[in-house]
Amino acid sequence: MTAVLDTTVTVTADVVAEQGTPIFDEGHCPGTTSLAPVVGGTQTVPVSGGREVRYANFDYAASAPALTEVAEAFTAALGQYASVHRGAGHLSQVTTARYEQARETVRRFVGGRADDTVVFTRNTTDSINLAAHILPADGEVVVLDIEHHANLLPWQRTGRARVVVARSTFAETLAALEAELAARPAALLAITGASNVTGEVLPIRTLTALAHRHGARILVDAAQLVAHRAVSLASHGIDYLVFSGHKVYAPFGAGVLVGRSDWLDAAQPYLAGGGATQNVALEETTWHTGPARHEAGSPNVLGAVAIAAAADAIDHLGYELIGYHERDLLTRLDAGLAGLEGVTPLRIFDDVDERVGIAGFVVDGRTAREVAEHLSEHHGIGVRDGKFCAHPVLRRLGHADGAVRASFGLGTSSDDVDRLIAALAELTR
Ligand code: PLP
């Protein structure tokens, strides 16, 4: 099956390392090629005039394509797939071992402490709903208004959310959060690691220290972070971290929540059913503690295996190399957009320079949908348009009707960026 996977083989960490250090001299710019092969990297799509062009995927922030390594690990696990946590059969044991190994790989990948619980979920949304479910009964949660709906609505539904409106600088926003936490205790600060609208990266250590100074725990929505930046629960002091497989090159329907076990073990099981129980009688049930407590039903073993394979692949490439590649492309993209008449980039904070591979923008005189459709129909370029499940911040930034988002990752090359800029230049001319 792997033989039919369609990939673009370009520069891998091994290849780059073989070229000796310094890796990124003038003559070898990793941004001129994609950094790792992805499934579908050479896929062509129809465009106007009956032509076919290679698809330029600028929608990684929504869902990233599978890394070839991930697809291969998935295929290998599929070949030996059998029931998990149930059977005595050899392949059941192999599958169970793979699933539990995936848990440990994820723990290592995000720097989880030995006593943290790693729960496999469906996605980030599911993980944050689980977090809202385990929030202690009298605990309140503080969130910013810049969050993706996944990190707003589960809290809103508890009726115990306090929303702080972000200011135009992060420094002022931090002061507003400090004032909110000082004014009234909260159990949790739930905050994004990187904005899905602008890519701006928030300083986690500072936020963690802030939450802890006021007796609150911190949950980091790392959906837009882990594919791009190293993050460690232990060394950053994060209490809970959540992310989705499909945003880290493992689009097989699994997600993760990692964090402190006490709230998880004290809460009622997220789902009631088989696998979460120690003992069941008709009148009463004793529930497991640990991950099984919140993973009732048959888990998405292959999704978990895929996330672990992505974690290994990212570790193998290294965040340093990923960061170089991404900064190079982002500089090129930002410069290209800045040179276009009538294109305005979106920013939440004036004082945050650090961004992952996301550029949100609007085009004068065009709706976001018109821009996205033009790029697709005439140039074979896929971007996201709309409100990115972040309606409050889009509205506050003055773009209630939506914006365009170009986002990229390991399979993106500088050629792709040049195509996007050329296509936008043609549209805005
Ligand atoms: N949080 C952020 C910052 C996101 O960007 C997204 C998805 O775009 C989510 C949460 C929700 O992720 P999922 O749809 O995988 O649950």
PDB file of N, CA and C in Angstrom, residues 39-113:
ATOM      1  N   VAL A  39       1.846  12.993   2.030  1.00  0.00           N
ATOM      2  CA  VAL A  39       0.997  12.228   1.122  1.00  0.00           C
ATOM      3  C   VAL A  39       0.156  13.204   0.301  1.00  0.00           C
ATOM      4  N   GLY A  40       0.163  13.040  -0.992  1.00  0.00           N
ATOM      5  CA  GLY A  40      -0.598  13.948  -1.857  1.00  0.00           C
ATOM      6  C   GLY A  40       0.172  15.204  -2.226  1.00  0.00           C
ATOM      7  N   GLY A  41       1.462  15.209  -1.943  1.00  0.00           N
ATOM      8  CA  GLY A  41       2.261  16.412  -2.197  1.00  0.00           C
ATOM      9  C   GLY A  41       2.385  16.775  -3.666  1.00  0.00           C
ATOM     10  N   THR A  42       2.144  15.834  -4.563  1.00  0.00           N
ATOM     11  CA  THR A  42       2.215  16.163  -5.997  1.00  0.00           C
ATOM     12  C   THR A  42       0.840  16.091  -6.675  1.00  0.00           C
ATOM     13  N   GLN A  43      -0.176  16.076  -5.873  1.00  0.00           N
ATOM     14  CA  GLN A  43      -1.543  15.978  -6.403  1.00  0.00           C
ATOM     15  C   GLN A  43      -1.848  17.167  -7.325  1.00  0.00           C
ATOM     16  N   THR A  44      -2.417  16.876  -8.495  1.00  0.00           N
ATOM     17  CA  THR A  44      -2.831  17.973  -9.365  1.00  0.00           C
ATOM     18  C   THR A  44      -4.342  18.174  -9.264  1.00  0.00           C
ATOM     19  N   VAL A  45      -4.776  19.387  -9.600  1.00  0.00           N
ATOM     20  CA  VAL A  45      -6.208  19.707  -9.541  1.00  0.00           C
ATOM     21  C   VAL A  45      -6.584  20.482 -10.808  1.00  0.00           C
ATOM     22  N   PRO A  46      -7.850  20.408 -11.199  1.00  0.00           N
ATOM     23  CA  PRO A  46      -8.262  21.145 -12.400  1.00  0.00           C
ATOM     24  C   PRO A  46      -8.387  22.640 -12.111  1.00  0.00           C
ATOM     25  N   VAL A  47      -7.967  23.454 -13.073  1.00  0.00           N
ATOM     26  CA  VAL A  47      -8.178  24.902 -12.976  1.00  0.00           C
ATOM     27  C   VAL A  47      -8.806  25.392 -14.282  1.00  0.00           C
ATOM     28  N   SER A  48      -9.167  26.660 -14.306  1.00  0.00           N
ATOM     29  CA  SER A  48      -9.855  27.224 -15.470  1.00  0.00           C
ATOM     30  C   SER A  48      -9.041  27.009 -16.740  1.00  0.00           C
ATOM     31  N   GLY A  49      -9.703  26.888 -17.837  1.00  0.00           N
ATOM     32  CA  GLY A  49      -9.020  26.684 -19.114  1.00  0.00           C
ATOM     33  C   GLY A  49      -8.688  25.227 -19.363  1.00  0.00           C
ATOM     34  N   GLY A  50      -9.260  24.348 -18.544  1.00  0.00           N
ATOM     35  CA  GLY A  50      -9.055  22.909 -18.749  1.00  0.00           C
ATOM     36  C   GLY A  50      -7.667  22.425 -18.379  1.00  0.00           C
ATOM     37  N   ARG A  51      -6.917  23.244 -17.654  1.00  0.00           N
ATOM     38  CA  ARG A  51      -5.569  22.818 -17.266  1.00  0.00           C
ATOM     39  C   ARG A  51      -5.601  22.060 -15.942  1.00  0.00           C
ATOM     40  N   GLU A  52      -4.507  21.383 -15.657  1.00  0.00           N
ATOM     41  CA  GLU A  52      -4.282  20.726 -14.361  1.00  0.00           C
ATOM     42  C   GLU A  52      -3.003  21.320 -13.786  1.00  0.00           C
ATOM     43  N   VAL A  53      -3.039  21.708 -12.521  1.00  0.00           N
ATOM     44  CA  VAL A  53      -1.804  22.191 -11.883  1.00  0.00           C
ATOM     45  C   VAL A  53      -1.619  21.491 -10.546  1.00  0.00           C
ATOM     46  N   ARG A  54      -0.382  21.482 -10.081  1.00  0.00           N
ATOM     47  CA  ARG A  54      -0.130  20.878  -8.761  1.00  0.00           C
ATOM     48  C   ARG A  54      -0.850  21.705  -7.693  1.00  0.00           C
ATOM     49  N   TYR A  55      -1.529  21.022  -6.823  1.00  0.00           N
ATOM     50  CA  TYR A  55      -2.283  21.707  -5.769  1.00  0.00           C
ATOM     51  C   TYR A  55      -1.313  22.369  -4.804  1.00  0.00           C
ATOM     52  N   ALA A  56      -1.527  23.646  -4.545  1.00  0.00           N
ATOM     53  CA  ALA A  56      -0.730  24.338  -3.524  1.00  0.00           C
ATOM     54  C   ALA A  56      -1.602  24.474  -2.285  1.00  0.00           C
ATOM     55  N   ASN A  57      -1.273  23.683  -1.285  1.00  0.00           N
ATOM     56  CA  ASN A  57      -2.110  23.596  -0.093  1.00  0.00           C
ATOM     57  C   ASN A  57      -1.685  24.650   0.925  1.00  0.00           C
ATOM     58  N   PHE A  58      -2.508  25.676   1.073  1.00  0.00           N
ATOM     59  CA  PHE A  58      -2.252  26.703   2.094  1.00  0.00           C
ATOM     60  C   PHE A  58      -3.326  26.647   3.170  1.00  0.00           C
ATOM     61  N   ASP A  59      -3.689  25.430   3.527  1.00  0.00           N
ATOM     62  CA  ASP A  59      -4.728  25.279   4.557  1.00  0.00           C
ATOM     63  C   ASP A  59      -4.283  24.318   5.653  1.00  0.00           C
ATOM     64  N   TYR A  60      -2.991  24.319   5.938  1.00  0.00           N
ATOM     65  CA  TYR A  60      -2.458  23.414   6.958  1.00  0.00           C
ATOM     66  C   TYR A  60      -3.041  23.684   8.346  1.00  0.00           C
ATOM     67  N   ALA A  61      -3.381  24.948   8.614  1.00  0.00           N
ATOM     68  CA  ALA A  61      -3.879  25.259   9.963  1.00  0.00           C
ATOM     69  C   ALA A  61      -5.240  24.623  10.201  1.00  0.00           C
ATOM     70  N   ALA A  62      -5.966  24.358   9.110  1.00  0.00           N
ATOM     71  CA  ALA A  62      -7.239  23.642   9.267  1.00  0.00           C
ATOM     72  C   ALA A  62      -6.939  22.155   9.451  1.00  0.00           C
ATOM     73  N   SER A  63      -6.272  21.557   8.481  1.00  0.00           N
ATOM     74  CA  SER A  63      -5.862  20.153   8.572  1.00  0.00           C
ATOM     75  C   SER A  63      -4.620  19.978   7.711  1.00  0.00           C
ATOM     76  N   ALA A  64      -3.571  19.459   8.303  1.00  0.00           N
ATOM     77  CA  ALA A  64      -2.323  19.254   7.562  1.00  0.00           C
ATOM     78  C   ALA A  64      -2.356  17.886   6.883  1.00  0.00           C
ATOM     79  N   PRO A  65      -1.737  17.765   5.714  1.00  0.00           N
ATOM     80  CA  PRO A  65      -1.686  16.446   5.065  1.00  0.00           C
ATOM     81  C   PRO A  65      -0.871  15.471   5.916  1.00  0.00           C
ATOM     82  N   ALA A  66      -1.084  14.196   5.680  1.00  0.00           N
ATOM     83  CA  ALA A  66      -0.318  13.188   6.440  1.00  0.00           C
ATOM     84  C   ALA A  66       1.138  13.193   5.974  1.00  0.00           C
ATOM     85  N   LEU A  67       2.044  13.121   6.911  1.00  0.00           N
ATOM     86  CA  LEU A  67       3.440  12.875   6.543  1.00  0.00           C
ATOM     87  C   LEU A  67       3.535  11.453   6.007  1.00  0.00           C
ATOM     88  N   THR A  68       4.420  11.249   5.056  1.00  0.00           N
ATOM     89  CA  THR A  68       4.606   9.907   4.508  1.00  0.00           C
ATOM     90  C   THR A  68       4.947   8.907   5.612  1.00  0.00           C
ATOM     91  N   GLU A  69       5.801   9.334   6.535  1.00  0.00           N
ATOM     92  CA  GLU A  69       6.172   8.437   7.643  1.00  0.00           C
ATOM     93  C   GLU A  69       4.945   8.037   8.468  1.00  0.00           C
ATOM     94  N   VAL A  70       4.032   8.991   8.631  1.00  0.00           N
ATOM     95  CA  VAL A  70       2.824   8.711   9.412  1.00  0.00           C
ATOM     96  C   VAL A  70       1.962   7.692   8.666  1.00  0.00           C
ATOM     97  N   ALA A  71       1.809   7.908   7.364  1.00  0.00           N
ATOM     98  CA  ALA A  71       0.998   6.982   6.566  1.00  0.00           C
ATOM     99  C   ALA A  71       1.607   5.581   6.602  1.00  0.00           C
ATOM    100  N   GLU A  72       2.932   5.513   6.574  1.00  0.00           N
ATOM    101  CA  GLU A  72       3.585   4.200   6.604  1.00  0.00           C
ATOM    102  C   GLU A  72       3.371   3.503   7.948  1.00  0.00           C
ATOM    103  N   ALA A  73       3.496   4.265   9.045  1.00  0.00           N
ATOM    104  CA  ALA A  73       3.277   3.673  10.378  1.00  0.00           C
ATOM    105  C   ALA A  73       1.823   3.226  10.507  1.00  0.00           C
ATOM    106  N   PHE A  74       0.935   4.038   9.968  1.00  0.00           N
ATOM    107  CA  PHE A  74      -0.496   3.717  10.006  1.00  0.00           C
ATOM    108  C   PHE A  74      -0.755   2.415   9.246  1.00  0.00           C
ATOM    109  N   THR A  75      -0.156   2.327   8.074  1.00  0.00           N
ATOM    110  CA  THR A  75      -0.364   1.148   7.229  1.00  0.00           C
ATOM    111  C   THR A  75       0.191  -0.107   7.899  1.00  0.00           C
ATOM    112  N   ALA A  76       1.353   0.046   8.540  1.00  0.00           N
ATOM    113  CA  ALA A  76       1.946  -1.108   9.239  1.00  0.00           C
ATOM    114  C   ALA A  76       1.035  -1.553  10.382  1.00  0.00           C
ATOM    115  N   ALA A  77       0.507  -0.582  11.136  1.00  0.00           N
ATOM    116  CA  ALA A  77      -0.370  -0.929  12.266  1.00  0.00           C
ATOM    117  C   ALA A  77      -1.672  -1.544  11.762  1.00  0.00           C
ATOM    118  N   LEU A  78      -2.138  -1.045  10.620  1.00  0.00           N
ATOM    119  CA  LEU A  78      -3.373  -1.583  10.033  1.00  0.00           C
ATOM    120  C   LEU A  78      -3.184  -3.053   9.652  1.00  0.00           C
ATOM    121  N   GLY A  79      -1.994  -3.369   9.164  1.00  0.00           N
ATOM    122  CA  GLY A  79      -1.699  -4.739   8.749  1.00  0.00           C
ATOM    123  C   GLY A  79      -1.720  -5.730   9.906  1.00  0.00           C
ATOM    124  N   GLN A  80      -1.517  -5.223  11.107  1.00  0.00           N
ATOM    125  CA  GLN A  80      -1.525  -6.124  12.277  1.00  0.00           C
ATOM    126  C   GLN A  80      -2.672  -5.777  13.215  1.00  0.00           C
ATOM    127  N   TYR A  81      -3.633  -5.046  12.678  1.00  0.00           N
ATOM    128  CA  TYR A  81      -4.707  -4.532  13.532  1.00  0.00           C
ATOM    129  C   TYR A  81      -5.606  -5.644  14.064  1.00  0.00           C
ATOM    130  N   ALA A  82      -5.893  -5.561  15.344  1.00  0.00           N
ATOM    131  CA  ALA A  82      -6.872  -6.458  15.967  1.00  0.00           C
ATOM    132  C   ALA A  82      -7.459  -5.705  17.156  1.00  0.00           C
ATOM    133  N   SER A  83      -8.312  -6.360  17.935  1.00  0.00           N
ATOM    134  CA  SER A  83      -8.991  -5.672  19.043  1.00  0.00           C
ATOM    135  C   SER A  83      -7.965  -5.166  20.053  1.00  0.00           C
ATOM    136  N   VAL A  84      -8.331  -4.068  20.721  1.00  0.00           N
ATOM    137  CA  VAL A  84      -7.410  -3.489  21.707  1.00  0.00           C
ATOM    138  C   VAL A  84      -7.971  -3.714  23.107  1.00  0.00           C
ATOM    139  N   HIS A  85      -7.074  -3.950  24.062  1.00  0.00           N
ATOM    140  CA  HIS A  85      -7.461  -4.072  25.476  1.00  0.00           C
ATOM    141  C   HIS A  85      -8.450  -5.212  25.729  1.00  0.00           C
ATOM    142  N   ARG A  86      -8.566  -6.125  24.826  1.00  0.00           N
ATOM    143  CA  ARG A  86      -9.581  -7.166  25.018  1.00  0.00           C
ATOM    144  C   ARG A  86      -8.979  -8.566  24.911  1.00  0.00           C
ATOM    145  N   GLY A  87      -8.423  -8.842  23.736  1.00  0.00           N
ATOM    146  CA  GLY A  87      -8.150 -10.237  23.424  1.00  0.00           C
ATOM    147  C   GLY A  87      -6.805 -10.734  23.928  1.00  0.00           C
ATOM    148  N   ALA A  88      -6.725 -12.057  24.087  1.00  0.00           N
ATOM    149  CA  ALA A  88      -5.456 -12.696  24.431  1.00  0.00           C
ATOM    150  C   ALA A  88      -4.676 -13.042  23.170  1.00  0.00           C
ATOM    151  N   GLY A  89      -5.315 -12.898  22.022  1.00  0.00           N
ATOM    152  CA  GLY A  89      -4.663 -13.252  20.761  1.00  0.00           C
ATOM    153  C   GLY A  89      -3.425 -12.403  20.523  1.00  0.00           C
ATOM    154  N   HIS A  90      -2.509 -12.955  19.757  1.00  0.00           N
ATOM    155  CA  HIS A  90      -1.222 -12.290  19.553  1.00  0.00           C
ATOM    156  C   HIS A  90      -1.411 -10.873  18.982  1.00  0.00           C
ATOM    157  N   LEU A  91      -2.239 -10.761  17.922  1.00  0.00           N
ATOM    158  CA  LEU A  91      -2.377  -9.442  17.297  1.00  0.00           C
ATOM    159  C   LEU A  91      -3.137  -8.463  18.190  1.00  0.00           C
ATOM    160  N   SER A  92      -4.013  -8.980  19.047  1.00  0.00           N
ATOM    161  CA  SER A  92      -4.648  -8.098  20.040  1.00  0.00           C
ATOM    162  C   SER A  92      -3.588  -7.523  20.965  1.00  0.00           C
ATOM    163  N   GLN A  93      -2.663  -8.371  21.326  1.00  0.00           N
ATOM    164  CA  GLN A  93      -1.607  -7.884  22.218  1.00  0.00           C
ATOM    165  C   GLN A  93      -0.698  -6.888  21.500  1.00  0.00           C
ATOM    166  N   VAL A  94      -0.419  -7.166  20.234  1.00  0.00           N
ATOM    167  CA  VAL A  94       0.413  -6.232  19.458  1.00  0.00           C
ATOM    168  C   VAL A  94      -0.292  -4.877  19.360  1.00  0.00           C
ATOM    169  N   THR A  95      -1.587  -4.929  19.048  1.00  0.00           N
ATOM    170  CA  THR A  95      -2.346  -3.680  18.885  1.00  0.00           C
ATOM    171  C   THR A  95      -2.439  -2.918  20.202  1.00  0.00           C
ATOM    172  N   THR A  96      -2.680  -3.656  21.285  1.00  0.00           N
ATOM    173  CA  THR A  96      -2.748  -3.011  22.602  1.00  0.00           C
ATOM    174  C   THR A  96      -1.404  -2.373  22.946  1.00  0.00           C
ATOM    175  N   ALA A  97      -0.334  -3.093  22.661  1.00  0.00           N
ATOM    176  CA  ALA A  97       1.003  -2.551  22.949  1.00  0.00           C
ATOM    177  C   ALA A  97       1.252  -1.287  22.131  1.00  0.00           C
ATOM    178  N   ARG A  98       0.823  -1.306  20.870  1.00  0.00           N
ATOM    179  CA  ARG A  98       1.013  -0.118  20.013  1.00  0.00           C
ATOM    180  C   ARG A  98       0.256   1.079  20.595  1.00  0.00           C
ATOM    181  N   TYR A  99      -0.963   0.812  21.033  1.00  0.00           N
ATOM    182  CA  TYR A  99      -1.794   1.898  21.571  1.00  0.00           C
ATOM    183  C   TYR A  99      -1.154   2.489  22.831  1.00  0.00           C
ATOM    184  N   GLU A 100      -0.731   1.611  23.730  1.00  0.00           N
ATOM    185  CA  GLU A 100      -0.142   2.105  24.980  1.00  0.00           C
ATOM    186  C   GLU A 100       1.225   2.738  24.732  1.00  0.00           C
ATOM    187  N   GLN A 101       1.938   2.225  23.737  1.00  0.00           N
ATOM    188  CA  GLN A 101       3.212   2.835  23.366  1.00  0.00           C
ATOM    189  C   GLN A 101       2.981   4.241  22.802  1.00  0.00           C
ATOM    190  N   ALA A 102       1.905   4.382  22.052  1.00  0.00           N
ATOM    191  CA  ALA A 102       1.565   5.698  21.492  1.00  0.00           C
ATOM    192  C   ALA A 102       1.347   6.705  22.620  1.00  0.00           C
ATOM    193  N   ARG A 103       0.728   6.251  23.691  1.00  0.00           N
ATOM    194  CA  ARG A 103       0.498   7.131  24.847  1.00  0.00           C
ATOM    195  C   ARG A 103       1.832   7.640  25.398  1.00  0.00           C
ATOM    196  N   GLU A 104       2.778   6.721  25.510  1.00  0.00           N
ATOM    197  CA  GLU A 104       4.087   7.108  26.069  1.00  0.00           C
ATOM    198  C   GLU A 104       4.858   8.005  25.100  1.00  0.00           C
ATOM    199  N   THR A 105       4.711   7.743  23.818  1.00  0.00           N
ATOM    200  CA  THR A 105       5.374   8.601  22.817  1.00  0.00           C
ATOM    201  C   THR A 105       4.823  10.020  22.900  1.00  0.00           C
ATOM    202  N   VAL A 106       3.506  10.124  23.031  1.00  0.00           N
ATOM    203  CA  VAL A 106       2.884  11.449  23.136  1.00  0.00           C
ATOM    204  C   VAL A 106       3.356  12.142  24.417  1.00  0.00           C
ATOM    205  N   ARG A 107       3.436  11.397  25.502  1.00  0.00           N
ATOM    206  CA  ARG A 107       3.916  11.984  26.769  1.00  0.00           C
ATOM    207  C   ARG A 107       5.312  12.580  26.567  1.00  0.00           C
ATOM    208  N   ARG A 108       6.187  11.794  25.925  1.00  0.00           N
ATOM    209  CA  ARG A 108       7.552  12.273  25.697  1.00  0.00           C
ATOM    210  C   ARG A 108       7.554  13.504  24.776  1.00  0.00           C
ATOM    211  N   PHE A 109       6.740  13.425  23.733  1.00  0.00           N
ATOM    212  CA  PHE A 109       6.685  14.485  22.718  1.00  0.00           C
ATOM    213  C   PHE A 109       6.324  15.842  23.324  1.00  0.00           C
ATOM    214  N   VAL A 110       5.403  15.845  24.276  1.00  0.00           N
ATOM    215  CA  VAL A 110       4.975  17.121  24.867  1.00  0.00           C
ATOM    216  C   VAL A 110       5.540  17.308  26.272  1.00  0.00           C
ATOM    217  N   GLY A 111       6.591  16.571  26.584  1.00  0.00           N
ATOM    218  CA  GLY A 111       7.263  16.757  27.876  1.00  0.00           C
ATOM    219  C   GLY A 111       6.349  16.512  29.062  1.00  0.00           C
ATOM    220  N   GLY A 112       5.502  15.506  28.968  1.00  0.00           N
ATOM    221  CA  GLY A 112       4.595  15.203  30.082  1.00  0.00           C
ATOM    222  C   GLY A 112       5.363  14.661  31.273  1.00  0.00           C
ATOM    223  N   ARG A 113       4.873  14.985  32.468  1.00  0.00           N
ATOM    224  CA  ARG A 113       5.473  14.443  33.692  1.00  0.00           C
ATOM    225  C   ARG A 113       5.064  12.974  33.837  1.00  0.00           C
TER     226      ARG A 113
END
